[in-house]
Amino acid sequence: MIDQQFSVEDFGAPSLQIGGLRLWIAGRQFPDADDELDGNWLVATAHCEAIGASVWVQGAIVMVTDIATFGEQCSAIAEGVSRSAVLDPHEPELKVSLETVDPLGHIRAQVQISPDHLTQSHSIAFEIDTSYLSGIIEQCDTIVAQYPFL
């Protein structure tokens, strides 16, 4: 659980930002692991905010393979060969879905985030457009380059 006294400014620039969602990668959960099961887990802090809402989660909540897949799916949207992308880690604290909603390039970003998935659920939607995709793809590629697959 993260101390709610933090602000986004305490963390610096996010590793990945989509609308009101910011994700900071702190490093690998097991830096000395050399297998794909343990070695690809990343320790992250996520914050999602919208009018009247501010939700934080922290821990080993995402794998570098999840980030890579999401980046590839965002590339497919940008190329016009897909209408959706999903960051859907094994852990239940965070899920991000992007879906094109019209031919003009508008995208609905749906963030499901919960610091305690047994007692809470938070769903926050944002409107973005295809111009955001290049930045999202670049951020995903940067994370994958910094933490290559094992």
PDB file of C-alpha atoms in Angstrom:
ATOM      1  CA  MET A   1       0.000   0.000   0.000  1.00  0.00           C
ATOM      2  CA  ILE A   2       1.323   3.444  -0.870  1.00  0.00           C
ATOM      3  CA  ASP A   3       1.355   6.387   1.497  1.00  0.00           C
ATOM      4  CA  GLN A   4      -1.379   8.721   0.281  1.00  0.00           C
ATOM      5  CA  GLN A   5       0.745  11.712   1.273  1.00  0.00           C
ATOM      6  CA  PHE A   6       2.737  11.330  -1.954  1.00  0.00           C
ATOM      7  CA  SER A   7       2.033  13.415  -5.000  1.00  0.00           C
ATOM      8  CA  VAL A   8       2.895  12.730  -8.612  1.00  0.00           C
ATOM      9  CA  GLU A   9       5.673  15.313  -8.339  1.00  0.00           C
ATOM     10  CA  ASP A  10       7.443  13.100  -5.769  1.00  0.00           C
ATOM     11  CA  PHE A  11       8.053  10.478  -8.467  1.00  0.00           C
ATOM     12  CA  GLY A  12       9.337  12.573 -11.369  1.00  0.00           C
ATOM     13  CA  ALA A  13       8.485  11.813 -14.965  1.00  0.00           C
ATOM     14  CA  PRO A  14       6.403   8.652 -15.385  1.00  0.00           C
ATOM     15  CA  SER A  15       7.685   5.697 -17.374  1.00  0.00           C
ATOM     16  CA  LEU A  16       4.271   5.444 -19.057  1.00  0.00           C
ATOM     17  CA  GLN A  17       1.425   7.945 -19.179  1.00  0.00           C
ATOM     18  CA  ILE A  18      -2.007   7.488 -20.705  1.00  0.00           C
ATOM     19  CA  GLY A  19      -4.461  10.280 -19.945  1.00  0.00           C
ATOM     20  CA  GLY A  20      -4.740  10.515 -16.163  1.00  0.00           C
ATOM     21  CA  LEU A  21      -2.819   7.262 -15.603  1.00  0.00           C
ATOM     22  CA  ARG A  22       0.845   7.465 -14.694  1.00  0.00           C
ATOM     23  CA  LEU A  23       3.060   4.424 -14.208  1.00  0.00           C
ATOM     24  CA  TRP A  24       6.553   4.625 -12.741  1.00  0.00           C
ATOM     25  CA  ILE A  25       8.861   1.618 -13.007  1.00  0.00           C
ATOM     26  CA  ALA A  26      11.294   1.340 -10.073  1.00  0.00           C
ATOM     27  CA  GLY A  27      13.122  -1.788 -11.266  1.00  0.00           C
ATOM     28  CA  ARG A  28      12.896  -5.545 -11.366  1.00  0.00           C
ATOM     29  CA  GLN A  29      11.295  -7.323  -8.420  1.00  0.00           C
ATOM     30  CA  PHE A  30      14.105  -9.890  -8.454  1.00  0.00           C
ATOM     31  CA  PRO A  31      17.121  -8.195 -10.085  1.00  0.00           C
ATOM     32  CA  ASP A  32      19.316 -11.289  -9.748  1.00  0.00           C
ATOM     33  CA  ALA A  33      16.782 -13.717 -11.224  1.00  0.00           C
ATOM     34  CA  ASP A  34      17.710 -15.250 -14.551  1.00  0.00           C
ATOM     35  CA  ASP A  35      14.452 -17.005 -15.399  1.00  0.00           C
ATOM     36  CA  GLU A  36      11.450 -15.630 -17.248  1.00  0.00           C
ATOM     37  CA  LEU A  37       8.968 -16.255 -14.435  1.00  0.00           C
ATOM     38  CA  ASP A  38      10.695 -14.281 -11.678  1.00  0.00           C
ATOM     39  CA  GLY A  39      13.035 -12.137 -13.744  1.00  0.00           C
ATOM     40  CA  ASN A  40      10.425 -10.272 -15.779  1.00  0.00           C
ATOM     41  CA  TRP A  41       8.387  -8.883 -12.859  1.00  0.00           C
ATOM     42  CA  LEU A  42       8.700  -5.118 -12.434  1.00  0.00           C
ATOM     43  CA  VAL A  43       8.109  -3.101  -9.283  1.00  0.00           C
ATOM     44  CA  ALA A  44       5.899  -0.188 -10.207  1.00  0.00           C
ATOM     45  CA  THR A  45       3.821   2.604  -8.796  1.00  0.00           C
ATOM     46  CA  ALA A  46       0.645   3.550 -10.658  1.00  0.00           C
ATOM     47  CA  HIS A  47      -1.548   6.554 -10.056  1.00  0.00           C
ATOM     48  CA  CYS A  48      -4.796   7.281 -11.828  1.00  0.00           C
ATOM     49  CA  GLU A  49      -6.681  10.495 -11.319  1.00  0.00           C
ATOM     50  CA  ALA A  50      -9.808  12.118 -12.614  1.00  0.00           C
ATOM     51  CA  ILE A  51     -12.241  14.639 -11.194  1.00  0.00           C
ATOM     52  CA  GLY A  52     -12.995  13.474  -7.653  1.00  0.00           C
ATOM     53  CA  ALA A  53     -10.735  10.414  -7.834  1.00  0.00           C
ATOM     54  CA  SER A  54      -7.113   9.644  -7.008  1.00  0.00           C
ATOM     55  CA  VAL A  55      -6.076   5.987  -6.775  1.00  0.00           C
ATOM     56  CA  TRP A  56      -2.564   4.659  -6.129  1.00  0.00           C
ATOM     57  CA  VAL A  57      -1.179   1.124  -6.386  1.00  0.00           C
ATOM     58  CA  GLN A  58       2.348  -0.076  -5.824  1.00  0.00           C
ATOM     59  CA  GLY A  59       4.267  -3.335  -5.976  1.00  0.00           C
ATOM     60  CA  ALA A  60       5.246  -6.042  -8.444  1.00  0.00           C
ATOM     61  CA  ILE A  61       2.105  -5.439 -10.478  1.00  0.00           C
ATOM     62  CA  VAL A  62       3.322  -5.761 -14.072  1.00  0.00           C
ATOM     63  CA  MET A  63       5.769  -7.806 -16.123  1.00  0.00           C
ATOM     64  CA  VAL A  64       8.009  -6.385 -18.819  1.00  0.00           C
ATOM     65  CA  THR A  65       6.324  -8.844 -21.198  1.00  0.00           C
ATOM     66  CA  ASP A  66       2.968  -7.170 -20.438  1.00  0.00           C
ATOM     67  CA  ILE A  67       4.441  -3.786 -21.376  1.00  0.00           C
ATOM     68  CA  ALA A  68       5.928  -5.199 -24.597  1.00  0.00           C
ATOM     69  CA  THR A  69       2.637  -6.788 -25.650  1.00  0.00           C
ATOM     70  CA  PHE A  70       0.735  -3.585 -24.906  1.00  0.00           C
ATOM     71  CA  GLY A  71       3.206  -1.558 -26.986  1.00  0.00           C
ATOM     72  CA  GLU A  72       2.823  -3.995 -29.897  1.00  0.00           C
ATOM     73  CA  GLN A  73      -0.968  -3.777 -29.660  1.00  0.00           C
ATOM     74  CA  CYS A  74      -0.800   0.038 -29.630  1.00  0.00           C
ATOM     75  CA  SER A  75       1.373  -0.139 -32.770  1.00  0.00           C
ATOM     76  CA  ALA A  76      -1.315  -2.273 -34.408  1.00  0.00           C
ATOM     77  CA  ILE A  77      -3.920   0.397 -33.608  1.00  0.00           C
ATOM     78  CA  ALA A  78      -1.641   3.107 -35.031  1.00  0.00           C
ATOM     79  CA  GLU A  79      -1.171   1.042 -38.218  1.00  0.00           C
ATOM     80  CA  GLY A  80      -4.932   0.574 -38.550  1.00  0.00           C
ATOM     81  CA  VAL A  81      -4.837  -3.225 -38.249  1.00  0.00           C
ATOM     82  CA  SER A  82      -6.461  -3.388 -34.818  1.00  0.00           C
ATOM     83  CA  ARG A  83      -9.020  -1.449 -32.826  1.00  0.00           C
ATOM     84  CA  SER A  84      -7.875  -2.318 -29.298  1.00  0.00           C
ATOM     85  CA  ALA A  85      -4.945  -2.780 -26.945  1.00  0.00           C
ATOM     86  CA  VAL A  86      -4.964  -4.149 -23.406  1.00  0.00           C
ATOM     87  CA  LEU A  87      -2.381  -3.963 -20.643  1.00  0.00           C
ATOM     88  CA  ASP A  88      -3.634  -6.905 -18.615  1.00  0.00           C
ATOM     89  CA  PRO A  89      -1.046  -8.114 -16.088  1.00  0.00           C
ATOM     90  CA  HIS A  90      -1.480 -11.322 -14.081  1.00  0.00           C
ATOM     91  CA  GLU A  91      -1.859  -9.278 -10.894  1.00  0.00           C
ATOM     92  CA  PRO A  92      -5.302  -7.684 -10.405  1.00  0.00           C
ATOM     93  CA  GLU A  93      -4.262  -4.195  -9.295  1.00  0.00           C
ATOM     94  CA  LEU A  94      -4.125  -2.618 -12.757  1.00  0.00           C
ATOM     95  CA  LYS A  95      -5.674  -3.108 -16.188  1.00  0.00           C
ATOM     96  CA  VAL A  96      -5.716  -0.637 -19.070  1.00  0.00           C
ATOM     97  CA  SER A  97      -7.873  -1.032 -22.177  1.00  0.00           C
ATOM     98  CA  LEU A  98      -7.702   1.167 -25.265  1.00  0.00           C
ATOM     99  CA  GLU A  99     -10.379   0.931 -27.931  1.00  0.00           C
ATOM    100  CA  THR A 100     -10.994   3.033 -31.005  1.00  0.00           C
ATOM    101  CA  VAL A 101     -14.530   4.351 -30.934  1.00  0.00           C
ATOM    102  CA  ASP A 102     -14.929   5.996 -34.329  1.00  0.00           C
ATOM    103  CA  PRO A 103     -13.226   6.469 -37.713  1.00  0.00           C
ATOM    104  CA  LEU A 104     -11.888   9.873 -36.625  1.00  0.00           C
ATOM    105  CA  GLY A 105      -9.285   8.282 -34.360  1.00  0.00           C
ATOM    106  CA  HIS A 106     -10.891   8.823 -30.980  1.00  0.00           C
ATOM    107  CA  ILE A 107      -9.837   6.223 -28.424  1.00  0.00           C
ATOM    108  CA  ARG A 108     -11.480   5.342 -25.142  1.00  0.00           C
ATOM    109  CA  ALA A 109      -8.974   4.518 -22.429  1.00  0.00           C
ATOM    110  CA  GLN A 110     -10.482   2.500 -19.587  1.00  0.00           C
ATOM    111  CA  VAL A 111      -8.344   2.087 -16.458  1.00  0.00           C
ATOM    112  CA  GLN A 112      -9.244  -0.430 -13.781  1.00  0.00           C
ATOM    113  CA  ILE A 113      -7.116   0.134 -10.706  1.00  0.00           C
ATOM    114  CA  SER A 114      -7.356  -1.082  -7.130  1.00  0.00           C
ATOM    115  CA  PRO A 115      -4.954  -1.056  -4.187  1.00  0.00           C
ATOM    116  CA  ASP A 116      -7.057  -3.842  -2.618  1.00  0.00           C
ATOM    117  CA  HIS A 117      -8.889  -5.906  -5.228  1.00  0.00           C
ATOM    118  CA  LEU A 118     -10.795  -7.868  -2.568  1.00  0.00           C
ATOM    119  CA  THR A 119     -12.601  -4.813  -1.191  1.00  0.00           C
ATOM    120  CA  GLN A 120     -12.372  -2.118  -3.884  1.00  0.00           C
ATOM    121  CA  SER A 121     -12.698  -1.520  -7.594  1.00  0.00           C
ATOM    122  CA  HIS A 122     -12.089   1.728  -9.423  1.00  0.00           C
ATOM    123  CA  SER A 123     -12.768   2.286 -13.104  1.00  0.00           C
ATOM    124  CA  ILE A 124     -11.762   5.543 -14.758  1.00  0.00           C
ATOM    125  CA  ALA A 125     -12.274   6.401 -18.437  1.00  0.00           C
ATOM    126  CA  PHE A 126     -10.401   8.915 -20.570  1.00  0.00           C
ATOM    127  CA  GLU A 127     -10.774  10.077 -24.128  1.00  0.00           C
ATOM    128  CA  ILE A 128      -7.557  10.196 -26.125  1.00  0.00           C
ATOM    129  CA  ASP A 129      -6.879  10.040 -29.852  1.00  0.00           C
ATOM    130  CA  THR A 130      -4.436   8.330 -32.167  1.00  0.00           C
ATOM    131  CA  SER A 131      -1.922  11.177 -31.791  1.00  0.00           C
ATOM    132  CA  TYR A 132      -1.185   9.833 -28.281  1.00  0.00           C
ATOM    133  CA  LEU A 133      -0.222   6.390 -29.571  1.00  0.00           C
ATOM    134  CA  SER A 134       3.294   7.269 -30.750  1.00  0.00           C
ATOM    135  CA  GLY A 135       4.194   8.516 -27.264  1.00  0.00           C
ATOM    136  CA  ILE A 136       2.684   5.439 -25.608  1.00  0.00           C
ATOM    137  CA  ILE A 137       4.552   3.124 -28.002  1.00  0.00           C
ATOM    138  CA  GLU A 138       7.820   4.982 -27.411  1.00  0.00           C
ATOM    139  CA  GLN A 139       7.375   4.783 -23.632  1.00  0.00           C
ATOM    140  CA  CYS A 140       6.669   1.035 -23.815  1.00  0.00           C
ATOM    141  CA  ASP A 141       9.741   0.530 -26.028  1.00  0.00           C
ATOM    142  CA  THR A 142      11.879   2.492 -23.552  1.00  0.00           C
ATOM    143  CA  ILE A 143      10.713   0.328 -20.637  1.00  0.00           C
ATOM    144  CA  VAL A 144      11.425  -2.866 -22.610  1.00  0.00           C
ATOM    145  CA  ALA A 145      14.882  -1.578 -23.608  1.00  0.00           C
ATOM    146  CA  GLN A 146      15.667  -0.751 -19.980  1.00  0.00           C
ATOM    147  CA  TYR A 147      14.382  -4.123 -18.700  1.00  0.00           C
ATOM    148  CA  PRO A 148      14.867  -6.658 -21.527  1.00  0.00           C
ATOM    149  CA  PHE A 149      13.027  -9.985 -21.404  1.00  0.00           C
ATOM    150  CA  LEU A 150      14.746 -12.814 -19.647  1.00  0.00           C
TER     151      LEU A 150
END
